[in-house]
Amino acid sequence: MSSRRTFTSEYKRECAELVIKHGYQVKEAANAMNVGLSSLQRWLSQYRNEMKGITPKATAITIEQKRIQELEAQVKQLKRDKDLSRLITLTQCLLCK
């Protein structure tokens, strides 16, 4: 049984750009890059959505969307830290009484 291949975001972007920026047919690009047709179609859909500004739930393909995902993760962590800090302060106040 063969193991499942994984592709980097950069590779997915390169594959999608063959079709979008360089005019390859989807099947032609899939063959040239040695990826499945359905995989490339999925990456193309994700790439187009990201170019429209839609942040994916999966790992982003475009550099801009990757940065957005990183910033969203930082905001989420900061909110958790803030909530924890409030909880600690509240607990300390209750223990002092």
Rosetta silent file (secondary structure, phi, psi, omega in degrees, C-alpha in Angstrom):
SEQUENCE: MSSRRTFTSEYKRECAELVIKHGYQVKEAANAMNVGLSSLQRWLSQYRNEMKGITPKATAITIEQKRIQELEAQVKQLKRDKDLSRLITLTQCLLCK
SCORE:     score description
SCORE:     0.000 S_00000001
   1 L     0.000  131.438 -179.670    0.000    0.000    0.000 S_00000001
   2 L   -84.029  148.053  179.696    1.423    3.394   -0.944 S_00000001
   3 L   -80.813  155.246 -178.031    1.528    6.186    1.583 S_00000001
   4 L   -75.163  132.447  179.515   -0.491    9.314    1.045 S_00000001
   5 L   -81.490  146.195  173.726    1.495   12.209   -0.402 S_00000001
   6 L  -120.453  149.145 -177.034    1.395   15.613    1.207 S_00000001
   7 L  -125.331  143.718  178.231    2.123   18.884   -0.547 S_00000001
   8 L   -74.497  162.003  176.398    3.321   22.192    0.830 S_00000001
   9 H   -60.542  -36.548 -179.725    1.263   25.336    0.463 S_00000001
  10 H   -64.407  -41.062  179.351    3.937   26.677   -1.877 S_00000001
  11 H   -65.805  -42.797  178.385    3.632   23.649   -4.148 S_00000001
  12 H   -61.081  -41.790  179.345   -0.159   23.945   -4.204 S_00000001
  13 H   -63.775  -43.846  178.546    0.158   27.633   -5.077 S_00000001
  14 H   -58.861  -43.532  179.589    2.609   26.852   -7.899 S_00000001
  15 H   -62.536  -46.127 -179.201    0.203   24.270   -9.318 S_00000001
  16 H   -64.208  -38.720 -178.778   -2.741   26.662   -9.156 S_00000001
  17 H   -69.341  -24.984  174.361   -0.728   29.460  -10.746 S_00000001
  18 H   -58.501  -40.403 -178.968    0.122   27.250  -13.730 S_00000001
  19 H   -78.493  -50.139 -171.690   -3.564   27.312  -14.589 S_00000001
  20 H   -74.878  -45.302 -174.559   -4.472   30.822  -13.481 S_00000001
  21 L   -95.749  -26.486 -174.058   -1.395   32.827  -14.451 S_00000001
  22 L  -111.181    0.405  172.087    0.211   30.733  -17.174 S_00000001
  23 L    77.807   14.743  176.593   -2.843   29.471  -19.034 S_00000001
  24 L   -68.370  150.612  169.101   -2.385   25.728  -18.617 S_00000001
  25 L   -74.317  152.129 -176.492   -5.427   23.500  -18.852 S_00000001
  26 H   -58.504  -47.535 -178.572   -6.265   21.892  -15.506 S_00000001
  27 H   -63.447  -40.121  179.594   -5.575   18.370  -16.743 S_00000001
  28 H   -63.572  -43.762  179.055   -2.342   19.484  -18.395 S_00000001
  29 H   -66.817  -40.491  179.347   -1.106   21.178  -15.191 S_00000001
  30 H   -61.259  -43.423  178.179   -2.074   18.159  -13.079 S_00000001
  31 H   -66.030  -43.275 -178.269   -0.061   15.874  -15.348 S_00000001
  32 H   -63.717  -35.707 -176.877    2.909   18.262  -15.468 S_00000001
  33 H   -96.610   -0.126  178.061    3.023   18.570  -11.671 S_00000001
  34 L    58.760   48.622  176.176    2.219   14.887  -11.041 S_00000001
  35 L  -127.384  160.249  178.475   -0.856   15.538   -8.907 S_00000001
  36 L   -69.920  147.705 -179.412   -4.381   14.217   -9.075 S_00000001
  37 H   -59.813  -44.839 -178.571   -6.917   16.146  -11.099 S_00000001
  38 H   -66.489  -34.397  176.947   -9.360   16.446   -8.188 S_00000001
  39 H   -63.425  -47.190 -179.789   -6.587   17.698   -5.893 S_00000001
  40 H   -63.615  -39.782  178.023   -5.634   20.421   -8.342 S_00000001
  41 H   -62.026  -39.675  177.797   -9.276   21.398   -8.818 S_00000001
  42 H   -65.448  -42.600  179.484   -9.653   21.728   -5.034 S_00000001
  43 H   -65.727  -38.301  177.621   -6.475   23.830   -4.808 S_00000001
  44 H   -62.501  -43.929  178.751   -7.690   26.047   -7.646 S_00000001
  45 H   -61.180  -46.075  179.420  -10.975   26.624   -5.871 S_00000001
  46 H   -63.790  -43.331 -179.452   -9.178   27.467   -2.633 S_00000001
  47 H   -60.510  -46.554  179.716   -6.699   29.741   -4.443 S_00000001
  48 H   -62.303  -41.986  177.909   -9.492   31.657   -6.169 S_00000001
  49 H   -63.222  -42.225  179.304  -11.368   32.066   -2.885 S_00000001
  50 H   -64.362  -37.331  178.285   -8.235   33.297   -1.149 S_00000001
  51 H   -67.041  -22.654  175.683   -7.631   35.806   -3.930 S_00000001
  52 L   -85.120   -3.864  178.826  -11.157   37.104   -3.234 S_00000001
  53 L    95.071    9.673  179.658  -10.175   37.576    0.414 S_00000001
  54 L   -87.972  116.431 -179.530  -11.915   34.507    1.821 S_00000001
  55 L   -79.982  125.136 -178.529   -9.767   32.980    4.564 S_00000001
  56 L   -78.562  159.616  173.722   -9.881   29.162    4.444 S_00000001
  57 L   -77.904  -32.183  176.952  -10.276   26.883    7.434 S_00000001
  58 L   -77.859  177.257  177.548   -7.492   24.698    6.055 S_00000001
  59 L   -62.356  131.828 -177.140   -3.916   25.921    5.688 S_00000001
  60 L   -68.175  154.860  177.698   -3.849   28.869    3.329 S_00000001
  61 L   -98.070  -44.884 -177.021   -2.165   28.720   -0.048 S_00000001
  62 L   -79.912  151.617 -178.578   -1.539   32.403   -0.716 S_00000001
  63 H   -60.876  -41.634 -178.424    1.013   34.355    1.275 S_00000001
  64 H   -62.661  -45.094 -179.191   -1.530   36.999    2.250 S_00000001
  65 H   -69.790  -32.039  175.060   -4.020   34.484    3.612 S_00000001
  66 H   -61.550  -43.527  179.993   -1.246   32.653    5.474 S_00000001
  67 H   -63.934  -41.040  177.762   -0.379   35.934    7.201 S_00000001
  68 H   -60.177  -44.236  179.050   -4.050   36.512    8.055 S_00000001
  69 H   -61.985  -40.079  178.244   -4.229   33.042    9.615 S_00000001
  70 H   -63.352  -44.654 -179.609   -1.104   33.747   11.665 S_00000001
  71 H   -66.004  -39.187  177.359   -2.511   37.050   12.907 S_00000001
  72 H   -63.038  -38.646  177.882   -5.874   35.473   13.737 S_00000001
  73 H   -65.319  -39.063  177.790   -4.075   32.810   15.774 S_00000001
  74 H   -64.482  -43.241  178.557   -2.163   35.519   17.645 S_00000001
  75 H   -61.049  -43.777  179.484   -5.375   37.416   18.405 S_00000001
  76 H   -60.270  -43.695  179.137   -6.984   34.216   19.670 S_00000001
  77 H   -65.388  -41.598  179.043   -4.012   33.525   21.949 S_00000001
  78 H   -63.273  -38.189  177.427   -4.013   37.093   23.278 S_00000001
  79 H   -64.674  -41.753  177.632   -7.722   36.828   24.087 S_00000001
  80 H   -62.700  -42.811  179.020   -7.090   33.578   25.981 S_00000001
  81 H   -62.189  -42.352  179.926   -4.229   35.212   27.879 S_00000001
  82 H   -63.983  -44.790  178.838   -6.413   38.204   28.741 S_00000001
  83 H   -62.153  -41.062  178.917   -9.255   35.968   29.951 S_00000001
  84 H   -64.588  -42.062  178.634   -6.836   33.952   32.073 S_00000001
  85 H   -61.542  -42.714  177.488   -5.386   37.122   33.563 S_00000001
  86 H   -62.317  -42.463 -179.694   -8.886   38.346   34.470 S_00000001
  87 H   -63.549  -42.358  178.339   -9.711   35.000   36.056 S_00000001
  88 H   -63.533  -44.478  179.076   -6.538   35.051   38.139 S_00000001
  89 H   -61.762  -44.793  179.541   -7.236   38.609   39.285 S_00000001
  90 H   -62.247  -43.566  179.381  -10.824   37.744   40.181 S_00000001
  91 H   -62.535  -42.473  178.697   -9.704   34.650   42.098 S_00000001
  92 H   -63.504  -40.283  178.767   -7.120   36.668   44.022 S_00000001
  93 H   -63.853  -41.106 -179.699   -9.734   39.297   44.921 S_00000001
  94 H   -68.036  -35.369  179.628  -12.121   36.631   46.189 S_00000001
  95 H   -72.836  -27.428 -179.606   -9.392   34.995   48.285 S_00000001
  96 H   -73.330  -23.454 -176.050   -8.436   38.338   49.851 S_00000001
  97 L   -78.957    0.000    0.000  -11.937   38.899   51.241 S_00000001
